């Protein structure tokens, strides 16, 4: 069964909307783990719009499964990661104006820079995943620069406006998952996945882990975090 890593950024988004000290992303992480989350994900952004350094430090102490830190490959973030030592770092592109991560890292353009970041993190004992579009050339570079894992960007599939586009995007994900596995990369997937789109992944055994945030936190507002995570785990168990 594929694993589920739960992204709790948007618990912090709600906290920051008021500029006060609740809701607490660490409490959400504990509830997610109680319901069977296999990992907790947070994205520490340069602008600290939701998660901050204090959250990452506390999560490192509290999380029992594994802490996955999403971050840009900047010297500031590399320093923080090497200090806090999450179990895994997922390298993502980051721009100031985006509402959320908009696409995978362009490894063809940034190969040397990302290779250096991968080496630095791995030398620090941190497993490295690269968030990447379902593009074969990009995946080959991820392998070449010695990443441990890739996370295939599923946003274009999840957000596709027509059935035909959805199908086209899904085939790209299938091809990417198969080539990643062939290259002995661990293959994860994430972005935009909800309680409906997850069902499309039935039979795609190459995917080891799904990274899901928005849809789970959105459901948690109505059902509670534990129930929201259990519901997603149940759907994943049927894939
Ligand atoms: N994976 C990556 C690399 C992301 O940047 C995000 C969003 O923070 C997610 C997964 C989760 O996406 P969503 O919130 O749409 O489930």
PDB file of C-alpha atoms and ligand atoms in Angstrom:
ATOM      1  CA  UNK A   1       0.000   0.000   0.000  1.00  0.00           C
ATOM      2  CA  UNK A   2       1.274   3.469  -0.861  1.00  0.00           C
ATOM      3  CA  UNK A   3       2.085   5.751   2.056  1.00  0.00           C
ATOM      4  CA  UNK A   4       0.413   9.031   2.900  1.00  0.00           C
ATOM      5  CA  UNK A   5       2.420  12.094   3.882  1.00  0.00           C
ATOM      6  CA  UNK A   6       0.156  14.834   5.228  1.00  0.00           C
ATOM      7  CA  UNK A   7       1.028  18.466   4.577  1.00  0.00           C
ATOM      8  CA  UNK A   8      -0.109  20.721   7.466  1.00  0.00           C
ATOM      9  CA  UNK A   9       0.908  24.086   5.942  1.00  0.00           C
ATOM     10  CA  UNK A  10      -2.660  25.326   5.781  1.00  0.00           C
ATOM     11  CA  UNK A  11      -3.185  24.901   9.497  1.00  0.00           C
ATOM     12  CA  UNK A  12      -0.449  27.516   9.815  1.00  0.00           C
ATOM     13  CA  UNK A  13      -2.070  29.560   7.028  1.00  0.00           C
ATOM     14  CA  UNK A  14      -5.174  29.904   9.218  1.00  0.00           C
ATOM     15  CA  UNK A  15      -3.062  30.862  12.216  1.00  0.00           C
ATOM     16  CA  UNK A  16      -1.223  33.513  10.225  1.00  0.00           C
ATOM     17  CA  UNK A  17      -4.503  34.910   8.850  1.00  0.00           C
ATOM     18  CA  UNK A  18      -5.135  36.173  12.380  1.00  0.00           C
ATOM     19  CA  UNK A  19      -1.545  36.679  13.433  1.00  0.00           C
ATOM     20  CA  UNK A  20      -2.127  34.752  16.658  1.00  0.00           C
ATOM     21  CA  UNK A  21      -0.895  31.431  18.055  1.00  0.00           C
ATOM     22  CA  UNK A  22      -3.618  28.991  16.947  1.00  0.00           C
ATOM     23  CA  UNK A  23      -4.513  26.676  15.301  1.00  0.00           C
ATOM     24  CA  UNK A  24      -1.307  24.808  16.020  1.00  0.00           C
ATOM     25  CA  UNK A  25       0.249  22.861  13.101  1.00  0.00           C
ATOM     26  CA  UNK A  26       2.074  20.603  15.554  1.00  0.00           C
ATOM     27  CA  UNK A  27      -1.254  19.509  17.093  1.00  0.00           C
ATOM     28  CA  UNK A  28      -2.564  18.837  13.571  1.00  0.00           C
ATOM     29  CA  UNK A  29       0.524  16.732  12.854  1.00  0.00           C
ATOM     30  CA  UNK A  30      -0.030  14.654  15.994  1.00  0.00           C
ATOM     31  CA  UNK A  31      -3.688  14.082  15.048  1.00  0.00           C
ATOM     32  CA  UNK A  32      -2.668  13.120  11.493  1.00  0.00           C
ATOM     33  CA  UNK A  33      -0.152  10.601  12.841  1.00  0.00           C
ATOM     34  CA  UNK A  34      -2.733   9.187  15.271  1.00  0.00           C
ATOM     35  CA  UNK A  35      -4.936   8.489  12.244  1.00  0.00           C
ATOM     36  CA  UNK A  36      -2.098   6.734  10.400  1.00  0.00           C
ATOM     37  CA  UNK A  37      -0.183   9.406   8.478  1.00  0.00           C
ATOM     38  CA  UNK A  38       3.156   7.957   7.368  1.00  0.00           C
ATOM     39  CA  UNK A  39       4.869  11.325   7.301  1.00  0.00           C
ATOM     40  CA  UNK A  40       4.306  15.010   8.012  1.00  0.00           C
ATOM     41  CA  UNK A  41       5.180  17.626   5.396  1.00  0.00           C
ATOM     42  CA  UNK A  42       5.745  21.354   5.785  1.00  0.00           C
ATOM     43  CA  UNK A  43       6.982  23.949   3.327  1.00  0.00           C
ATOM     44  CA  UNK A  44       9.200  26.576   4.901  1.00  0.00           C
ATOM     45  CA  UNK A  45       8.959  29.484   2.501  1.00  0.00           C
ATOM     46  CA  UNK A  46      11.348  32.397   2.258  1.00  0.00           C
ATOM     47  CA  UNK A  47       8.478  34.768   3.159  1.00  0.00           C
ATOM     48  CA  UNK A  48       7.311  32.546   6.087  1.00  0.00           C
ATOM     49  CA  UNK A  49       3.719  33.038   4.952  1.00  0.00           C
ATOM     50  CA  UNK A  50       2.545  29.969   6.890  1.00  0.00           C
ATOM     51  CA  UNK A  51       5.110  27.626   8.428  1.00  0.00           C
ATOM     52  CA  UNK A  52       7.960  29.245  10.378  1.00  0.00           C
ATOM     53  CA  UNK A  53      11.228  27.979  11.762  1.00  0.00           C
ATOM     54  CA  UNK A  54       9.760  27.403  15.218  1.00  0.00           C
ATOM     55  CA  UNK A  55       7.174  25.057  13.687  1.00  0.00           C
ATOM     56  CA  UNK A  56       9.849  23.022  11.902  1.00  0.00           C
ATOM     57  CA  UNK A  57      11.977  22.759  15.069  1.00  0.00           C
ATOM     58  CA  UNK A  58       8.979  21.642  17.170  1.00  0.00           C
ATOM     59  CA  UNK A  59       7.818  19.192  14.514  1.00  0.00           C
ATOM     60  CA  UNK A  60      11.262  17.630  14.387  1.00  0.00           C
ATOM     61  CA  UNK A  61      10.954  16.945  18.141  1.00  0.00           C
ATOM     62  CA  UNK A  62       7.338  15.734  18.079  1.00  0.00           C
ATOM     63  CA  UNK A  63       6.824  13.878  14.795  1.00  0.00           C
ATOM     64  CA  UNK A  64       7.125  10.122  15.248  1.00  0.00           C
ATOM     65  CA  UNK A  65       6.863   9.005  11.610  1.00  0.00           C
ATOM     66  CA  UNK A  66       9.105  11.211   9.492  1.00  0.00           C
ATOM     67  CA  UNK A  67       9.363  14.922   8.864  1.00  0.00           C
ATOM     68  CA  UNK A  68       9.565  16.020   5.252  1.00  0.00           C
ATOM     69  CA  UNK A  69      10.702  19.614   4.751  1.00  0.00           C
ATOM     70  CA  UNK A  70       9.786  21.221   1.447  1.00  0.00           C
ATOM     71  CA  UNK A  71      12.085  24.096   0.581  1.00  0.00           C
ATOM     72  CA  UNK A  72      13.838  26.012  -2.151  1.00  0.00           C
ATOM     73  CA  UNK A  73      17.517  25.190  -2.670  1.00  0.00           C
ATOM     74  CA  UNK A  74      18.776  28.491  -1.209  1.00  0.00           C
ATOM     75  CA  UNK A  75      21.743  28.813   1.117  1.00  0.00           C
ATOM     76  CA  UNK A  76      19.446  30.023   3.926  1.00  0.00           C
ATOM     77  CA  UNK A  77      17.203  26.941   3.621  1.00  0.00           C
ATOM     78  CA  UNK A  78      20.133  24.547   3.295  1.00  0.00           C
ATOM     79  CA  UNK A  79      21.545  25.955   6.538  1.00  0.00           C
ATOM     80  CA  UNK A  80      18.212  25.490   8.337  1.00  0.00           C
ATOM     81  CA  UNK A  81      17.788  21.938   7.013  1.00  0.00           C
ATOM     82  CA  UNK A  82      21.296  20.919   8.066  1.00  0.00           C
ATOM     83  CA  UNK A  83      20.653  22.361  11.521  1.00  0.00           C
ATOM     84  CA  UNK A  84      17.197  20.814  12.112  1.00  0.00           C
ATOM     85  CA  UNK A  85      17.839  17.609  10.146  1.00  0.00           C
ATOM     86  CA  UNK A  86      14.407  16.495   8.946  1.00  0.00           C
ATOM     87  CA  UNK A  87      14.349  12.902   7.722  1.00  0.00           C
ATOM     88  CA  UNK A  88      13.772  14.147   4.186  1.00  0.00           C
ATOM     89  CA  UNK A  89      13.986  17.367   2.196  1.00  0.00           C
ATOM     90  CA  UNK A  90      11.890  17.879  -0.928  1.00  0.00           C
ATOM     91  CA  UNK A  91      13.454  20.522  -3.144  1.00  0.00           C
ATOM     92  CA  UNK A  92      10.855  22.712  -4.830  1.00  0.00           C
ATOM     93  CA  UNK A  93      10.958  25.853  -6.967  1.00  0.00           C
ATOM     94  CA  UNK A  94       9.634  28.938  -5.218  1.00  0.00           C
ATOM     95  CA  UNK A  95       8.526  32.324  -6.463  1.00  0.00           C
ATOM     96  CA  UNK A  96       7.269  35.169  -4.311  1.00  0.00           C
ATOM     97  CA  UNK A  97       3.961  35.770  -6.106  1.00  0.00           C
ATOM     98  CA  UNK A  98       2.714  32.181  -6.407  1.00  0.00           C
ATOM     99  CA  UNK A  99      -0.289  31.063  -4.337  1.00  0.00           C
ATOM    100  CA  UNK A 100       1.169  27.576  -4.159  1.00  0.00           C
ATOM    101  CA  UNK A 101       4.041  25.707  -5.829  1.00  0.00           C
ATOM    102  CA  UNK A 102       3.328  26.084  -9.534  1.00  0.00           C
ATOM    103  CA  UNK A 103       5.448  23.418 -11.164  1.00  0.00           C
ATOM    104  CA  UNK A 104       8.348  21.066 -10.761  1.00  0.00           C
ATOM    105  CA  UNK A 105      11.984  22.123 -10.500  1.00  0.00           C
ATOM    106  CA  UNK A 106      13.608  22.688 -13.871  1.00  0.00           C
ATOM    107  CA  UNK A 107      16.624  20.434 -13.449  1.00  0.00           C
ATOM    108  CA  UNK A 108      17.783  20.914 -17.017  1.00  0.00           C
ATOM    109  CA  UNK A 109      18.343  24.631 -16.384  1.00  0.00           C
ATOM    110  CA  UNK A 110      19.494  24.327 -12.763  1.00  0.00           C
ATOM    111  CA  UNK A 111      21.352  21.001 -12.830  1.00  0.00           C
ATOM    112  CA  UNK A 112      24.598  22.205 -11.247  1.00  0.00           C
ATOM    113  CA  UNK A 113      22.958  24.232  -8.502  1.00  0.00           C
ATOM    114  CA  UNK A 114      20.564  21.440  -7.538  1.00  0.00           C
ATOM    115  CA  UNK A 115      23.315  18.820  -7.690  1.00  0.00           C
ATOM    116  CA  UNK A 116      25.286  20.842  -5.129  1.00  0.00           C
ATOM    117  CA  UNK A 117      22.206  21.090  -2.880  1.00  0.00           C
ATOM    118  CA  UNK A 118      21.564  17.337  -3.160  1.00  0.00           C
ATOM    119  CA  UNK A 119      25.177  16.559  -2.234  1.00  0.00           C
ATOM    120  CA  UNK A 120      25.152  18.989   0.702  1.00  0.00           C
ATOM    121  CA  UNK A 121      21.926  17.547   2.133  1.00  0.00           C
ATOM    122  CA  UNK A 122      22.926  13.923   1.610  1.00  0.00           C
ATOM    123  CA  UNK A 123      26.296  14.564   3.260  1.00  0.00           C
ATOM    124  CA  UNK A 124      24.269  15.910   6.196  1.00  0.00           C
ATOM    125  CA  UNK A 125      22.400  12.606   6.459  1.00  0.00           C
ATOM    126  CA  UNK A 126      19.148  13.899   4.928  1.00  0.00           C
ATOM    127  CA  UNK A 127      17.332  11.970   2.196  1.00  0.00           C
ATOM    128  CA  UNK A 128      16.595  14.145  -0.826  1.00  0.00           C
ATOM    129  CA  UNK A 129      13.502  14.186  -2.989  1.00  0.00           C
ATOM    130  CA  UNK A 130      13.051  16.467  -6.008  1.00  0.00           C
ATOM    131  CA  UNK A 131       9.638  17.812  -6.977  1.00  0.00           C
ATOM    132  CA  UNK A 132       9.516  17.422 -10.700  1.00  0.00           C
ATOM    133  CA  UNK A 133       7.085  17.578 -13.616  1.00  0.00           C
ATOM    134  CA  UNK A 134       6.247  14.232 -15.267  1.00  0.00           C
ATOM    135  CA  UNK A 135       8.913  14.784 -17.909  1.00  0.00           C
ATOM    136  CA  UNK A 136      11.340  12.023 -18.830  1.00  0.00           C
ATOM    137  CA  UNK A 137      14.303  14.339 -19.471  1.00  0.00           C
ATOM    138  CA  UNK A 138      13.885  15.955 -16.060  1.00  0.00           C
ATOM    139  CA  UNK A 139      13.696  12.563 -14.360  1.00  0.00           C
ATOM    140  CA  UNK A 140      16.902  11.443 -16.050  1.00  0.00           C
ATOM    141  CA  UNK A 141      18.675  14.480 -14.575  1.00  0.00           C
ATOM    142  CA  UNK A 142      17.234  13.718 -11.105  1.00  0.00           C
ATOM    143  CA  UNK A 143      18.835  10.291 -11.401  1.00  0.00           C
ATOM    144  CA  UNK A 144      22.105  11.719 -12.731  1.00  0.00           C
ATOM    145  CA  UNK A 145      22.483  14.144  -9.822  1.00  0.00           C
ATOM    146  CA  UNK A 146      21.879  11.329  -7.334  1.00  0.00           C
ATOM    147  CA  UNK A 147      18.529  12.271  -5.796  1.00  0.00           C
ATOM    148  CA  UNK A 148      17.039   9.527  -3.621  1.00  0.00           C
ATOM    149  CA  UNK A 149      13.466  10.199  -4.655  1.00  0.00           C
ATOM    150  CA  UNK A 150      11.314  12.180  -7.022  1.00  0.00           C
ATOM    151  CA  UNK A 151       7.894  13.585  -6.282  1.00  0.00           C
ATOM    152  CA  UNK A 152       5.952  13.783  -9.515  1.00  0.00           C
ATOM    153  CA  UNK A 153       3.937  16.973  -9.820  1.00  0.00           C
ATOM    154  CA  UNK A 154       0.322  15.895 -10.215  1.00  0.00           C
ATOM    155  CA  UNK A 155      -1.162  19.412 -10.385  1.00  0.00           C
ATOM    156  CA  UNK A 156      -1.635  19.520 -14.163  1.00  0.00           C
ATOM    157  CA  UNK A 157      -3.553  16.238 -13.981  1.00  0.00           C
ATOM    158  CA  UNK A 158      -5.692  17.197 -10.975  1.00  0.00           C
ATOM    159  CA  UNK A 159      -6.546  20.640 -12.355  1.00  0.00           C
ATOM    160  CA  UNK A 160      -7.071  19.654 -16.026  1.00  0.00           C
ATOM    161  CA  UNK A 161     -10.342  21.192 -17.224  1.00  0.00           C
ATOM    162  CA  UNK A 162     -11.400  18.451 -19.665  1.00  0.00           C
ATOM    163  CA  UNK A 163     -11.489  14.666 -19.538  1.00  0.00           C
ATOM    164  CA  UNK A 164      -9.176  14.470 -22.570  1.00  0.00           C
ATOM    165  CA  UNK A 165      -6.586  16.723 -20.936  1.00  0.00           C
ATOM    166  CA  UNK A 166      -6.907  14.785 -17.690  1.00  0.00           C
ATOM    167  CA  UNK A 167      -6.222  11.551 -19.508  1.00  0.00           C
ATOM    168  CA  UNK A 168      -3.225  13.016 -21.348  1.00  0.00           C
ATOM    169  CA  UNK A 169      -1.759  14.345 -18.114  1.00  0.00           C
ATOM    170  CA  UNK A 170      -2.358  11.053 -16.351  1.00  0.00           C
ATOM    171  CA  UNK A 171      -0.457   9.113 -19.017  1.00  0.00           C
ATOM    172  CA  UNK A 172       2.475  11.480 -18.485  1.00  0.00           C
ATOM    173  CA  UNK A 173       2.402  10.581 -14.768  1.00  0.00           C
ATOM    174  CA  UNK A 174       2.268   6.857 -15.543  1.00  0.00           C
ATOM    175  CA  UNK A 175       5.270   7.104 -17.922  1.00  0.00           C
ATOM    176  CA  UNK A 176       7.179   9.211 -15.391  1.00  0.00           C
ATOM    177  CA  UNK A 177       6.486   6.772 -12.545  1.00  0.00           C
ATOM    178  CA  UNK A 178       7.666   3.842 -14.641  1.00  0.00           C
ATOM    179  CA  UNK A 179      10.888   5.500 -15.817  1.00  0.00           C
ATOM    180  CA  UNK A 180      11.640   6.737 -12.284  1.00  0.00           C
ATOM    181  CA  UNK A 181      11.244   3.209 -10.916  1.00  0.00           C
ATOM    182  CA  UNK A 182      13.419   1.819 -13.700  1.00  0.00           C
ATOM    183  CA  UNK A 183      16.124   4.304 -12.703  1.00  0.00           C
ATOM    184  CA  UNK A 184      15.816   3.032  -9.090  1.00  0.00           C
ATOM    185  CA  UNK A 185      14.444   6.304  -7.791  1.00  0.00           C
ATOM    186  CA  UNK A 186      11.733   6.126  -5.160  1.00  0.00           C
ATOM    187  CA  UNK A 187       8.683   7.670  -6.826  1.00  0.00           C
ATOM    188  CA  UNK A 188       6.235   9.822  -4.880  1.00  0.00           C
ATOM    189  CA  UNK A 189       3.420  12.027  -6.150  1.00  0.00           C
ATOM    190  CA  UNK A 190       1.702  15.160  -4.996  1.00  0.00           C
ATOM    191  CA  UNK A 191      -0.012  18.465  -5.563  1.00  0.00           C
ATOM    192  CA  UNK A 192      -3.712  19.044  -6.004  1.00  0.00           C
ATOM    193  CA  UNK A 193      -4.729  15.500  -5.055  1.00  0.00           C
ATOM    194  CA  UNK A 194      -8.163  15.287  -3.437  1.00  0.00           C
ATOM    195  CA  UNK A 195     -10.599  12.562  -2.369  1.00  0.00           C
ATOM    196  CA  UNK A 196     -11.738  12.179  -5.992  1.00  0.00           C
ATOM    197  CA  UNK A 197      -8.504  12.473  -7.976  1.00  0.00           C
ATOM    198  CA  UNK A 198      -6.710   9.954  -5.728  1.00  0.00           C
ATOM    199  CA  UNK A 199      -8.905   7.199  -7.209  1.00  0.00           C
ATOM    200  CA  UNK A 200      -7.247   7.591 -10.624  1.00  0.00           C
ATOM    201  CA  UNK A 201      -4.029   6.117  -9.225  1.00  0.00           C
ATOM    202  CA  UNK A 202      -5.545   2.649  -8.867  1.00  0.00           C
ATOM    203  CA  UNK A 203      -3.091   0.029 -10.114  1.00  0.00           C
ATOM    204  CA  UNK A 204      -0.148   2.443 -10.406  1.00  0.00           C
ATOM    205  CA  UNK A 205       1.999   0.482  -7.968  1.00  0.00           C
ATOM    206  CA  UNK A 206       5.154   2.470  -8.809  1.00  0.00           C
ATOM    207  CA  UNK A 207       4.023   5.311  -6.536  1.00  0.00           C
ATOM    208  CA  UNK A 208       5.386   4.794  -3.027  1.00  0.00           C
ATOM    209  CA  UNK A 209       3.919   7.830  -1.299  1.00  0.00           C
ATOM    210  CA  UNK A 210       1.327  10.546  -1.850  1.00  0.00           C
ATOM    211  CA  UNK A 211       1.924  14.020  -0.428  1.00  0.00           C
ATOM    212  CA  UNK A 212      -1.421  15.679   0.235  1.00  0.00           C
ATOM    213  CA  UNK A 213      -2.286  18.879   2.062  1.00  0.00           C
ATOM    214  CA  UNK A 214      -5.088  21.180   0.968  1.00  0.00           C
ATOM    215  CA  UNK A 215      -7.857  18.626   0.519  1.00  0.00           C
ATOM    216  CA  UNK A 216      -7.118  16.956   3.854  1.00  0.00           C
ATOM    217  CA  UNK A 217      -6.951  20.200   5.832  1.00  0.00           C
ATOM    218  CA  UNK A 218     -10.127  21.399   4.075  1.00  0.00           C
ATOM    219  CA  UNK A 219     -11.983  18.236   5.080  1.00  0.00           C
ATOM    220  CA  UNK A 220     -10.504  18.388   8.584  1.00  0.00           C
ATOM    221  CA  UNK A 221     -12.307  21.691   9.191  1.00  0.00           C
ATOM    222  CA  UNK A 222     -15.587  19.776   8.875  1.00  0.00           C
ATOM    223  CA  UNK A 223     -14.727  16.307  10.157  1.00  0.00           C
ATOM    224  CA  UNK A 224     -11.639  16.724  12.308  1.00  0.00           C
ATOM    225  CA  UNK A 225      -8.087  15.875  11.274  1.00  0.00           C
ATOM    226  CA  UNK A 226      -8.158  12.242  12.337  1.00  0.00           C
ATOM    227  CA  UNK A 227     -11.255  11.455  10.290  1.00  0.00           C
ATOM    228  CA  UNK A 228      -9.940  13.373   7.265  1.00  0.00           C
ATOM    229  CA  UNK A 229      -6.686  11.375   7.321  1.00  0.00           C
ATOM    230  CA  UNK A 230      -8.515   8.076   7.869  1.00  0.00           C
ATOM    231  CA  UNK A 231     -10.764   8.780   4.882  1.00  0.00           C
ATOM    232  CA  UNK A 232      -7.749   9.390   2.630  1.00  0.00           C
ATOM    233  CA  UNK A 233      -5.887   6.344   3.988  1.00  0.00           C
ATOM    234  CA  UNK A 234      -8.904   4.232   3.197  1.00  0.00           C
ATOM    235  CA  UNK A 235      -9.005   5.459  -0.409  1.00  0.00           C
ATOM    236  CA  UNK A 236      -5.266   4.795  -0.780  1.00  0.00           C
ATOM    237  CA  UNK A 237      -5.694   1.286   0.606  1.00  0.00           C
ATOM    238  CA  UNK A 238      -8.133   0.597  -2.252  1.00  0.00           C
ATOM    239  CA  UNK A 239      -5.691   1.637  -5.014  1.00  0.00           C
TER     240      UNK A 239
HETATM  241  N1  LIG B   1       3.897  18.460  -2.911  1.00  0.00           N
HETATM  242  C1  LIG B   1       4.518  19.649  -3.045  1.00  0.00           C
HETATM  243  C2  LIG B   1       5.920  19.651  -3.543  1.00  0.00           C
HETATM  244  C3  LIG B   1       3.880  20.854  -2.707  1.00  0.00           C
HETATM  245  O1  LIG B   1       4.516  22.014  -2.844  1.00  0.00           O
HETATM  246  C4  LIG B   1       2.567  20.783  -2.190  1.00  0.00           C
HETATM  247  C5  LIG B   1       1.869  22.046  -1.783  1.00  0.00           C
HETATM  248  O2  LIG B   1       2.512  22.606  -0.693  1.00  0.00           O
HETATM  249  C6  LIG B   1       1.963  19.518  -2.060  1.00  0.00           C
HETATM  250  C7  LIG B   1       2.639  18.369  -2.448  1.00  0.00           C
HETATM  251  C8  LIG B   1       0.591  19.372  -1.505  1.00  0.00           C
HETATM  252  O3  LIG B   1      -0.314  19.921  -2.415  1.00  0.00           O
HETATM  253  P1  LIG B   1      -1.831  20.084  -1.992  1.00  0.00           P
HETATM  254  O4  LIG B   1      -1.861  21.059  -0.861  1.00  0.00           O
HETATM  255  O5  LIG B   1      -2.469  20.611  -3.241  1.00  0.00           O
HETATM  256  O6  LIG B   1      -2.319  18.720  -1.598  1.00  0.00           O
END
